């Protein structure tokens, strides 16, 4: 009469019937105020009213005596519900759920008014993981429901192996679980739970991604190559995963294509390339570990470069290997292979090394570097000269004799003149200029005279004028 919403009254009446043990009357009352959710896959446990009902039923686990007729009605309704809403597989758990009418009642309300997450969470609370998984599959619920309802509770309660066994029992190929497993991996990565992630990737036989996780275990948090030396077992694991993947690919290419839909794919050539990278990283690690142990190591940088980074980082590795040995020659072979394997800009790397050697005042090492570069067999004609030119920016710090020696080591006279000019050694620039072919010599001497005039060097200016 007063136009108030009767829902609250029906709910209170239903709860009173439940508490009195009259289950069929309670259903009838709740039917008038409970509604199924609009979206069964929403990430909550349904309306507060439904949750209250389930909470009460779960807290009242004592078996109760009910009229036979009522009992069979309950079972018949439940059977019908389960038949229409689930797979033909056995959905009801063994144990207390099967034999307790209050639990059967929970299932009735959950299937009638609850979300998929509420049903799955109920099964999980009562150790019915298989039923939870079958419900998820049957309803094709999104991966968020799997993560929230099954995956998180499983690893938090230490039941990850049990979950993996059930996934495999229901579908030995794991294909129907692909979407859910990939979502679980992404979730673990976001949370930085890399150990659980690695375990899951091994279970999925997703060898390429497992190898990538091993790379993270190898590189993450290491501050020195001595630390990396102690983590070399991860490099072996990377190789193992990649080799197993190669074997699987070659086996499956003989037969008709295998549908590895959710496992990461990679071409055989790429995998082989990665295996080579791992081998080379092993050599680099052993070499630099040795250098650090014997105390020849000098370079310190904020982040530790490895061959698993981008090209700039790989170039840093090549520099580090050359600079940290007893001398340049000791690490040149490994560095050269790094440059060749990854097709890096060699001259840029050699120039960086030369600049570092200038800072360390190891001028004879620069000459050794030039010797190694020319003997490598792949250096272009001007490479050596360019390396020297690139380190002359610091010429003020280089002692005169060493500076002269470096410039004398250059092949091309034109480059020598450029070097002398850079270092304000105009008299030396003049002496090399006059040795050139007549027309070119005139141009060069004129240029030197102009520079002498600009810098106020009257002596060189006069010599140039006299020659001209």
GROMACS .gro file of C-alpha atoms in nm:
model
  468
    1UNK     CA    1   0.000   0.000   0.000
    2UNK     CA    2   0.278   0.242   0.089
    3UNK     CA    3   0.471   0.161  -0.231
    4UNK     CA    4   0.788   0.054  -0.051
    5UNK     CA    5   1.024  -0.200  -0.212
    6UNK     CA    6   0.920  -0.543  -0.076
    7UNK     CA    7   1.264  -0.696  -0.157
    8UNK     CA    8   1.401  -0.643   0.193
    9UNK     CA    9   1.100  -0.812   0.349
   10UNK     CA   10   1.119  -1.114   0.116
   11UNK     CA   11   1.493  -1.146   0.192
   12UNK     CA   12   1.434  -1.132   0.570
   13UNK     CA   13   1.152  -1.388   0.535
   14UNK     CA   14   1.378  -1.614   0.325
   15UNK     CA   15   1.658  -1.593   0.585
   16UNK     CA   16   1.408  -1.680   0.859
   17UNK     CA   17   1.300  -1.988   0.659
   18UNK     CA   18   1.665  -2.089   0.613
   19UNK     CA   19   1.735  -2.058   0.983
   20UNK     CA   20   1.428  -2.268   1.056
   21UNK     CA   21   1.567  -2.533   0.819
   22UNK     CA   22   1.278  -2.499   0.572
   23UNK     CA   23   1.488  -2.491   0.255
   24UNK     CA   24   1.214  -2.515  -0.008
   25UNK     CA   25   1.016  -2.223   0.146
   26UNK     CA   26   1.338  -2.019   0.159
   27UNK     CA   27   1.391  -2.076  -0.214
   28UNK     CA   28   1.042  -1.955  -0.290
   29UNK     CA   29   1.089  -1.635  -0.083
   30UNK     CA   30   1.434  -1.562  -0.225
   31UNK     CA   31   1.303  -1.615  -0.577
   32UNK     CA   32   1.100  -1.295  -0.529
   33UNK     CA   33   1.394  -1.073  -0.433
   34UNK     CA   34   1.712  -1.225  -0.583
   35UNK     CA   35   1.804  -1.169  -0.949
   36UNK     CA   36   2.078  -1.329  -1.159
   37UNK     CA   37   2.361  -1.083  -1.241
   38UNK     CA   38   2.351  -0.900  -1.575
   39UNK     CA   39   2.703  -1.020  -1.655
   40UNK     CA   40   2.800  -1.360  -1.517
   41UNK     CA   41   3.169  -1.284  -1.578
   42UNK     CA   42   3.188  -0.969  -1.367
   43UNK     CA   43   3.478  -0.979  -1.121
   44UNK     CA   44   3.277  -0.992  -0.801
   45UNK     CA   45   3.075  -1.243  -0.601
   46UNK     CA   46   2.731  -1.113  -0.701
   47UNK     CA   47   2.485  -0.912  -0.493
   48UNK     CA   48   2.529  -0.864  -0.119
   49UNK     CA   49   2.198  -1.049  -0.061
   50UNK     CA   50   2.323  -1.365  -0.239
   51UNK     CA   51   2.651  -1.347  -0.047
   52UNK     CA   52   2.459  -1.330   0.283
   53UNK     CA   53   2.266  -1.645   0.192
   54UNK     CA   54   2.582  -1.836   0.097
   55UNK     CA   55   2.764  -1.714   0.407
   56UNK     CA   56   2.485  -1.835   0.632
   57UNK     CA   57   2.458  -2.175   0.460
   58UNK     CA   58   2.836  -2.229   0.473
   59UNK     CA   59   2.846  -2.146   0.842
   60UNK     CA   60   2.571  -2.400   0.915
   61UNK     CA   61   2.744  -2.720   0.808
   62UNK     CA   62   2.566  -2.958   1.046
   63UNK     CA   63   2.361  -3.219   0.858
   64UNK     CA   64   1.991  -3.156   0.904
   65UNK     CA   65   1.685  -3.376   0.890
   66UNK     CA   66   1.439  -3.275   0.623
   67UNK     CA   67   1.123  -3.429   0.488
   68UNK     CA   68   1.189  -3.698   0.226
   69UNK     CA   69   0.981  -3.527  -0.034
   70UNK     CA   70   1.163  -3.197   0.023
   71UNK     CA   71   1.498  -3.375   0.003
   72UNK     CA   72   1.421  -3.536  -0.333
   73UNK     CA   73   1.283  -3.209  -0.466
   74UNK     CA   74   1.610  -3.040  -0.374
   75UNK     CA   75   1.814  -3.309  -0.544
   76UNK     CA   76   1.595  -3.308  -0.855
   77UNK     CA   77   1.625  -2.930  -0.887
   78UNK     CA   78   1.998  -2.944  -0.835
   79UNK     CA   79   2.039  -3.218  -1.093
   80UNK     CA   80   1.839  -3.017  -1.344
   81UNK     CA   81   2.044  -2.706  -1.269
   82UNK     CA   82   2.372  -2.888  -1.310
   83UNK     CA   83   2.257  -3.067  -1.624
   84UNK     CA   84   2.167  -2.743  -1.797
   85UNK     CA   85   2.459  -2.540  -1.663
   86UNK     CA   86   2.760  -2.765  -1.674
   87UNK     CA   87   2.960  -3.014  -1.876
   88UNK     CA   88   2.849  -3.374  -1.892
   89UNK     CA   89   3.150  -3.446  -1.670
   90UNK     CA   90   3.087  -3.519  -1.307
   91UNK     CA   91   3.057  -3.174  -1.152
   92UNK     CA   92   2.980  -3.248  -0.790
   93UNK     CA   93   3.268  -3.293  -0.553
   94UNK     CA   94   3.327  -3.600  -0.353
   95UNK     CA   95   3.299  -3.560   0.022
   96UNK     CA   96   3.107  -3.310   0.224
   97UNK     CA   97   2.951  -3.112  -0.063
   98UNK     CA   98   2.792  -3.422  -0.207
   99UNK     CA   99   2.643  -3.540   0.120
  100UNK     CA  100   2.538  -3.218   0.283
  101UNK     CA  101   2.211  -3.058   0.187
  102UNK     CA  102   2.331  -2.714   0.299
  103UNK     CA  103   2.617  -2.727   0.047
  104UNK     CA  104   2.375  -2.847  -0.223
  105UNK     CA  105   2.165  -2.547  -0.135
  106UNK     CA  106   2.468  -2.317  -0.179
  107UNK     CA  107   2.520  -2.457  -0.528
  108UNK     CA  108   2.154  -2.398  -0.613
  109UNK     CA  109   2.172  -2.029  -0.512
  110UNK     CA  110   2.510  -1.978  -0.676
  111UNK     CA  111   2.400  -2.130  -1.006
  112UNK     CA  112   2.073  -1.938  -0.998
  113UNK     CA  113   2.191  -1.596  -0.878
  114UNK     CA  114   2.571  -1.592  -0.849
  115UNK     CA  115   2.854  -1.489  -1.083
  116UNK     CA  116   3.098  -1.740  -1.233
  117UNK     CA  117   3.364  -1.607  -0.996
  118UNK     CA  118   3.137  -1.675  -0.697
  119UNK     CA  119   3.074  -2.036  -0.811
  120UNK     CA  120   3.443  -2.099  -0.882
  121UNK     CA  121   3.549  -1.945  -0.548
  122UNK     CA  122   3.295  -2.166  -0.368
  123UNK     CA  123   3.441  -2.479  -0.529
  124UNK     CA  124   3.795  -2.365  -0.444
  125UNK     CA  125   3.704  -2.296  -0.080
  126UNK     CA  126   3.581  -2.652  -0.049
  127UNK     CA  127   3.877  -2.821  -0.223
  128UNK     CA  128   3.691  -2.889  -0.545
  129UNK     CA  129   3.951  -2.749  -0.785
  130UNK     CA  130   3.855  -2.985  -1.066
  131UNK     CA  131   3.494  -2.863  -1.057
  132UNK     CA  132   3.613  -2.502  -1.051
  133UNK     CA  133   3.825  -2.564  -1.364
  134UNK     CA  134   3.546  -2.747  -1.549
  135UNK     CA  135   3.301  -2.468  -1.470
  136UNK     CA  136   3.551  -2.211  -1.600
  137UNK     CA  137   3.599  -2.403  -1.925
  138UNK     CA  138   3.231  -2.475  -1.974
  139UNK     CA  139   3.131  -2.111  -1.928
  140UNK     CA  140   3.428  -1.990  -2.136
  141UNK     CA  141   3.492  -1.734  -1.863
  142UNK     CA  142   3.755  -1.466  -1.929
  143UNK     CA  143   4.109  -1.508  -1.798
  144UNK     CA  144   4.056  -1.253  -1.518
  145UNK     CA  145   3.810  -1.498  -1.357
  146UNK     CA  146   4.075  -1.773  -1.378
  147UNK     CA  147   4.342  -1.550  -1.221
  148UNK     CA  148   4.118  -1.419  -0.943
  149UNK     CA  149   3.924  -1.734  -0.867
  150UNK     CA  150   4.167  -2.020  -0.927
  151UNK     CA  151   4.526  -1.917  -0.994
  152UNK     CA  152   4.592  -1.674  -0.706
  153UNK     CA  153   4.427  -1.900  -0.442
  154UNK     CA  154   4.628  -2.196  -0.578
  155UNK     CA  155   4.975  -2.046  -0.550
  156UNK     CA  156   4.894  -1.864  -0.226
  157UNK     CA  157   4.794  -2.192  -0.062
  158UNK     CA  158   5.087  -2.385  -0.212
  159UNK     CA  159   4.867  -2.587  -0.449
  160UNK     CA  160   5.026  -2.482  -0.777
  161UNK     CA  161   5.143  -2.838  -0.855
  162UNK     CA  162   4.796  -2.971  -0.787
  163UNK     CA  163   4.653  -2.711  -1.026
  164UNK     CA  164   4.909  -2.804  -1.295
  165UNK     CA  165   4.827  -3.175  -1.257
  166UNK     CA  166   4.454  -3.107  -1.296
  167UNK     CA  167   4.504  -2.884  -1.601
  168UNK     CA  168   4.702  -3.166  -1.762
  169UNK     CA  169   4.449  -3.435  -1.662
  170UNK     CA  170   4.158  -3.240  -1.815
  171UNK     CA  171   4.353  -3.152  -2.132
  172UNK     CA  172   4.692  -3.326  -2.176
  173UNK     CA  173   4.788  -3.089  -2.462
  174UNK     CA  174   4.696  -2.783  -2.249
  175UNK     CA  175   4.554  -2.613  -2.561
  176UNK     CA  176   4.219  -2.531  -2.399
  177UNK     CA  177   4.407  -2.363  -2.113
  178UNK     CA  178   4.637  -2.156  -2.340
  179UNK     CA  179   4.462  -1.820  -2.292
  180UNK     CA  180   4.447  -1.869  -1.914
  181UNK     CA  181   4.810  -1.976  -1.883
  182UNK     CA  182   4.941  -1.682  -2.085
  183UNK     CA  183   4.729  -1.447  -1.870
  184UNK     CA  184   4.875  -1.608  -1.556
  185UNK     CA  185   5.229  -1.552  -1.691
  186UNK     CA  186   5.155  -1.184  -1.761
  187UNK     CA  187   5.010  -1.145  -1.412
  188UNK     CA  188   5.321  -1.299  -1.251
  189UNK     CA  189   5.548  -1.077  -1.460
  190UNK     CA  190   5.358  -0.765  -1.350
  191UNK     CA  191   5.395  -0.877  -0.989
  192UNK     CA  192   5.767  -0.961  -1.038
  193UNK     CA  193   5.705  -1.319  -0.921
  194UNK     CA  194   5.969  -1.457  -1.156
  195UNK     CA  195   6.034  -1.786  -0.975
  196UNK     CA  196   5.667  -1.889  -0.998
  197UNK     CA  197   5.664  -1.762  -1.358
  198UNK     CA  198   5.963  -1.980  -1.448
  199UNK     CA  199   5.803  -2.285  -1.288
  200UNK     CA  200   5.480  -2.222  -1.481
  201UNK     CA  201   5.665  -2.173  -1.813
  202UNK     CA  202   5.844  -2.505  -1.762
  203UNK     CA  203   5.510  -2.675  -1.694
  204UNK     CA  204   5.369  -2.516  -2.014
  205UNK     CA  205   5.675  -2.640  -2.208
  206UNK     CA  206   5.706  -2.283  -2.331
  207UNK     CA  207   6.082  -2.313  -2.377
  208UNK     CA  208   6.148  -1.982  -2.554
  209UNK     CA  209   5.979  -1.777  -2.280
  210UNK     CA  210   6.143  -1.991  -2.009
  211UNK     CA  211   6.481  -1.907  -2.169
  212UNK     CA  212   6.391  -1.536  -2.157
  213UNK     CA  213   6.311  -1.567  -1.785
  214UNK     CA  214   6.649  -1.735  -1.729
  215UNK     CA  215   6.817  -1.435  -1.899
  216UNK     CA  216   6.651  -1.214  -1.638
  217UNK     CA  217   6.771  -1.439  -1.355
  218UNK     CA  218   7.124  -1.417  -1.498
  219UNK     CA  219   7.140  -1.039  -1.547
  220UNK     CA  220   6.908  -0.893  -1.282
  221UNK     CA  221   7.069  -0.711  -0.994
  222UNK     CA  222   7.429  -0.812  -1.078
  223UNK     CA  223   7.680  -0.535  -1.000
  224UNK     CA  224   7.998  -0.704  -1.123
  225UNK     CA  225   8.118  -0.983  -1.350
  226UNK     CA  226   8.233  -1.166  -1.040
  227UNK     CA  227   7.863  -1.190  -0.945
  228UNK     CA  228   7.773  -1.297  -1.299
  229UNK     CA  229   8.045  -1.561  -1.278
  230UNK     CA  230   7.849  -1.719  -0.995
  231UNK     CA  231   7.528  -1.716  -1.200
  232UNK     CA  232   7.657  -1.905  -1.503
  233UNK     CA  233   7.425  -2.200  -1.434
  234UNK     CA  234   7.144  -1.982  -1.576
  235UNK     CA  235   7.333  -1.956  -1.907
  236UNK     CA  236   7.341  -2.337  -1.929
  237UNK     CA  237   6.967  -2.347  -1.857
  238UNK     CA  238   6.902  -2.095  -2.137
  239UNK     CA  239   7.091  -2.321  -2.377
  240UNK     CA  240   6.903  -2.631  -2.257
  241UNK     CA  241   6.563  -2.466  -2.315
  242UNK     CA  242   6.661  -2.347  -2.663
  243UNK     CA  243   6.802  -2.688  -2.761
  244UNK     CA  244   6.485  -2.868  -2.643
  245UNK     CA  245   6.279  -2.617  -2.844
  246UNK     CA  246   6.490  -2.686  -3.155
  247UNK     CA  247   6.438  -3.062  -3.112
  248UNK     CA  248   6.061  -3.013  -3.078
  249UNK     CA  249   6.047  -2.793  -3.387
  250UNK     CA  250   6.246  -3.043  -3.596
  251UNK     CA  251   6.027  -3.331  -3.471
  252UNK     CA  252   5.703  -3.150  -3.548
  253UNK     CA  253   5.816  -3.030  -3.894
  254UNK     CA  254   5.843  -3.395  -4.002
  255UNK     CA  255   5.480  -3.459  -3.906
  256UNK     CA  256   5.191  -3.231  -3.989
  257UNK     CA  257   5.217  -2.893  -3.821
  258UNK     CA  258   5.158  -2.903  -3.446
  259UNK     CA  259   4.926  -2.635  -3.313
  260UNK     CA  260   5.149  -2.471  -3.051
  261UNK     CA  261   4.911  -2.182  -3.035
  262UNK     CA  262   5.005  -2.033  -2.700
  263UNK     CA  263   5.376  -2.123  -2.680
  264UNK     CA  264   5.615  -1.862  -2.817
  265UNK     CA  265   5.747  -1.948  -3.162
  266UNK     CA  266   6.087  -1.864  -3.306
  267UNK     CA  267   6.261  -1.959  -3.629
  268UNK     CA  268   6.538  -2.221  -3.607
  269UNK     CA  269   6.794  -1.966  -3.734
  270UNK     CA  270   6.697  -1.718  -3.459
  271UNK     CA  271   6.724  -1.990  -3.194
  272UNK     CA  272   7.070  -2.089  -3.322
  273UNK     CA  273   7.171  -1.722  -3.313
  274UNK     CA  274   7.059  -1.697  -2.950
  275UNK     CA  275   7.253  -2.012  -2.860
  276UNK     CA  276   7.565  -1.849  -3.012
  277UNK     CA  277   7.497  -1.536  -2.805
  278UNK     CA  278   7.482  -1.749  -2.489
  279UNK     CA  279   7.812  -1.921  -2.580
  280UNK     CA  280   7.977  -1.585  -2.639
  281UNK     CA  281   7.833  -1.444  -2.313
  282UNK     CA  282   7.985  -1.745  -2.133
  283UNK     CA  283   8.328  -1.658  -2.274
  284UNK     CA  284   8.285  -1.289  -2.188
  285UNK     CA  285   8.172  -1.381  -1.833
  286UNK     CA  286   8.468  -1.615  -1.774
  287UNK     CA  287   8.716  -1.362  -1.913
  288UNK     CA  288   8.584  -1.060  -1.719
  289UNK     CA  289   8.535  -1.266  -1.402
  290UNK     CA  290   8.903  -1.362  -1.429
  291UNK     CA  291   9.006  -0.998  -1.487
  292UNK     CA  292   8.812  -0.882  -1.179
  293UNK     CA  293   8.959  -1.162  -0.969
  294UNK     CA  294   9.317  -1.085  -1.075
  295UNK     CA  295   9.264  -0.711  -1.017
  296UNK     CA  296   9.334  -0.590  -1.372
  297UNK     CA  297   8.977  -0.461  -1.399
  298UNK     CA  298   8.956  -0.081  -1.408
  299UNK     CA  299   8.635   0.021  -1.580
  300UNK     CA  300   8.338   0.088  -1.356
  301UNK     CA  301   8.001   0.177  -1.500
  302UNK     CA  302   7.661   0.222  -1.341
  303UNK     CA  303   7.492  -0.068  -1.519
  304UNK     CA  304   7.661  -0.394  -1.603
  305UNK     CA  305   7.662  -0.455  -1.981
  306UNK     CA  306   7.580  -0.802  -2.120
  307UNK     CA  307   7.518  -0.936  -2.470
  308UNK     CA  308   7.145  -0.967  -2.391
  309UNK     CA  309   7.095  -0.590  -2.414
  310UNK     CA  310   7.060  -0.361  -2.718
  311UNK     CA  311   7.343  -0.281  -2.962
  312UNK     CA  312   7.480   0.003  -2.747
  313UNK     CA  313   7.511  -0.236  -2.455
  314UNK     CA  314   7.683  -0.496  -2.675
  315UNK     CA  315   7.932  -0.227  -2.782
  316UNK     CA  316   7.995  -0.154  -2.413
  317UNK     CA  317   8.071  -0.525  -2.363
  318UNK     CA  318   8.326  -0.516  -2.647
  319UNK     CA  319   8.491  -0.204  -2.495
  320UNK     CA  320   8.495  -0.358  -2.149
  321UNK     CA  321   8.658  -0.680  -2.272
  322UNK     CA  322   8.936  -0.490  -2.450
  323UNK     CA  323   9.003  -0.251  -2.162
  324UNK     CA  324   8.995  -0.495  -1.872
  325UNK     CA  325   9.255  -0.748  -1.984
  326UNK     CA  326   9.624  -0.728  -1.894
  327UNK     CA  327   9.666  -0.554  -2.228
  328UNK     CA  328   9.453  -0.477  -2.534
  329UNK     CA  329   9.563  -0.788  -2.717
  330UNK     CA  330   9.439  -1.023  -2.445
  331UNK     CA  331   9.070  -0.933  -2.486
  332UNK     CA  332   9.078  -0.828  -2.852
  333UNK     CA  333   8.985  -1.173  -2.989
  334UNK     CA  334   8.662  -1.198  -2.787
  335UNK     CA  335   8.574  -0.833  -2.851
  336UNK     CA  336   8.632  -0.881  -3.225
  337UNK     CA  337   8.391  -1.177  -3.229
  338UNK     CA  338   8.128  -0.969  -3.047
  339UNK     CA  339   8.166  -0.696  -3.312
  340UNK     CA  340   8.146  -0.948  -3.597
  341UNK     CA  341   7.858  -1.161  -3.461
  342UNK     CA  342   7.631  -0.864  -3.398
  343UNK     CA  343   7.758  -0.656  -3.694
  344UNK     CA  344   7.835  -0.362  -3.468
  345UNK     CA  345   8.002  -0.036  -3.569
  346UNK     CA  346   8.365  -0.143  -3.511
  347UNK     CA  347   8.538   0.194  -3.562
  348UNK     CA  348   8.308   0.356  -3.306
  349UNK     CA  349   8.400   0.089  -3.050
  350UNK     CA  350   8.775   0.112  -3.121
  351UNK     CA  351   8.756   0.493  -3.090
  352UNK     CA  352   8.580   0.465  -2.751
  353UNK     CA  353   8.852   0.227  -2.634
  354UNK     CA  354   9.125   0.464  -2.755
  355UNK     CA  355   8.961   0.757  -2.572
  356UNK     CA  356   8.953   0.551  -2.251
  357UNK     CA  357   9.321   0.461  -2.297
  358UNK     CA  358   9.405   0.833  -2.329
  359UNK     CA  359   9.223   0.895  -1.998
  360UNK     CA  360   9.419   0.609  -1.844
  361UNK     CA  361   9.741   0.750  -1.999
  362UNK     CA  362   9.819   0.416  -2.167
  363UNK     CA  363   9.952   0.559  -2.494
  364UNK     CA  364  10.151   0.249  -2.595
  365UNK     CA  365   9.828   0.047  -2.564
  366UNK     CA  366   9.669   0.272  -2.828
  367UNK     CA  367   9.946   0.168  -3.068
  368UNK     CA  368   9.881  -0.196  -2.975
  369UNK     CA  369   9.510  -0.143  -3.047
  370UNK     CA  370   9.595  -0.003  -3.393
  371UNK     CA  371   9.815  -0.306  -3.460
  372UNK     CA  372   9.533  -0.546  -3.359
  373UNK     CA  373   9.282  -0.356  -3.576
  374UNK     CA  374   9.504  -0.364  -3.885
  375UNK     CA  375   9.582  -0.733  -3.832
  376UNK     CA  376   9.213  -0.824  -3.790
  377UNK     CA  377   9.185  -0.827  -4.170
  378UNK     CA  378   8.853  -0.642  -4.190
  379UNK     CA  379   8.970  -0.285  -4.117
  380UNK     CA  380   8.910  -0.022  -4.385
  381UNK     CA  381   9.206   0.184  -4.513
  382UNK     CA  382   9.147   0.487  -4.288
  383UNK     CA  383   9.023   0.307  -3.973
  384UNK     CA  384   9.352   0.339  -3.784
  385UNK     CA  385   9.385   0.710  -3.867
  386UNK     CA  386   9.023   0.778  -3.764
  387UNK     CA  387   9.077   0.606  -3.429
  388UNK     CA  388   9.372   0.838  -3.359
  389UNK     CA  389   9.187   1.149  -3.480
  390UNK     CA  390   8.894   1.061  -3.251
  391UNK     CA  391   9.111   1.054  -2.940
  392UNK     CA  392   9.298   1.379  -3.012
  393UNK     CA  393   9.016   1.586  -2.858
  394UNK     CA  394   9.199   1.525  -2.532
  395UNK     CA  395   9.535   1.631  -2.685
  396UNK     CA  396   9.606   1.887  -2.409
  397UNK     CA  397   9.641   1.598  -2.164
  398UNK     CA  398   9.872   1.392  -2.386
  399UNK     CA  399  10.251   1.444  -2.333
  400UNK     CA  400  10.420   1.595  -2.642
  401UNK     CA  401  10.635   1.291  -2.720
  402UNK     CA  402  10.341   1.046  -2.703
  403UNK     CA  403  10.131   1.282  -2.913
  404UNK     CA  404  10.400   1.295  -3.182
  405UNK     CA  405  10.436   0.917  -3.179
  406UNK     CA  406  10.062   0.872  -3.226
  407UNK     CA  407  10.044   1.115  -3.516
  408UNK     CA  408  10.356   0.959  -3.675
  409UNK     CA  409  10.173   0.625  -3.667
  410UNK     CA  410   9.908   0.757  -3.908
  411UNK     CA  411   9.913   0.627  -4.264
  412UNK     CA  412   9.784   0.923  -4.462
  413UNK     CA  413   9.973   1.254  -4.477
  414UNK     CA  414   9.643   1.442  -4.515
  415UNK     CA  415   9.527   1.293  -4.184
  416UNK     CA  416   9.860   1.378  -4.020
  417UNK     CA  417   9.820   1.741  -4.126
  418UNK     CA  418   9.461   1.741  -3.990
  419UNK     CA  419   9.591   1.596  -3.661
  420UNK     CA  420   9.872   1.852  -3.629
  421UNK     CA  421   9.626   2.134  -3.699
  422UNK     CA  422   9.386   1.995  -3.432
  423UNK     CA  423   9.671   1.999  -3.180
  424UNK     CA  424   9.788   2.351  -3.278
  425UNK     CA  425  10.122   2.206  -3.403
  426UNK     CA  426  10.128   2.432  -3.709
  427UNK     CA  427  10.505   2.402  -3.775
  428UNK     CA  428  10.471   2.019  -3.799
  429UNK     CA  429  10.163   2.062  -4.021
  430UNK     CA  430  10.372   2.289  -4.250
  431UNK     CA  431  10.659   2.035  -4.268
  432UNK     CA  432  10.424   1.756  -4.383
  433UNK     CA  433  10.238   1.990  -4.622
  434UNK     CA  434  10.545   2.086  -4.821
  435UNK     CA  435  10.620   1.718  -4.893
  436UNK     CA  436  10.298   1.680  -5.096
  437UNK     CA  437  10.252   1.713  -5.471
  438UNK     CA  438  10.307   2.080  -5.579
  439UNK     CA  439   9.946   2.197  -5.641
  440UNK     CA  440   9.813   2.028  -5.325
  441UNK     CA  441  10.113   2.153  -5.124
  442UNK     CA  442  10.032   2.513  -5.218
  443UNK     CA  443   9.670   2.472  -5.099
  444UNK     CA  444   9.780   2.311  -4.771
  445UNK     CA  445  10.052   2.568  -4.694
  446UNK     CA  446   9.810   2.853  -4.768
  447UNK     CA  447   9.567   2.695  -4.521
  448UNK     CA  448   9.839   2.661  -4.254
  449UNK     CA  449   9.948   3.025  -4.312
  450UNK     CA  450   9.589   3.143  -4.263
  451UNK     CA  451   9.563   2.944  -3.935
  452UNK     CA  452   9.898   3.085  -3.818
  453UNK     CA  453   9.777   3.439  -3.892
  454UNK     CA  454   9.452   3.377  -3.700
  455UNK     CA  455   9.634   3.239  -3.399
  456UNK     CA  456   9.908   3.506  -3.405
  457UNK     CA  457  10.193   3.259  -3.479
  458UNK     CA  458  10.422   3.497  -3.673
  459UNK     CA  459  10.712   3.250  -3.709
  460UNK     CA  460  10.506   2.984  -3.893
  461UNK     CA  461  10.327   3.255  -4.090
  462UNK     CA  462  10.663   3.388  -4.214
  463UNK     CA  463  10.794   3.040  -4.305
  464UNK     CA  464  10.476   2.965  -4.504
  465UNK     CA  465  10.490   3.304  -4.681
  466UNK     CA  466  10.857   3.248  -4.775
  467UNK     CA  467  10.783   2.899  -4.916
  468UNK     CA  468  10.486   3.023  -5.113
   0.00000   0.00000   0.00000
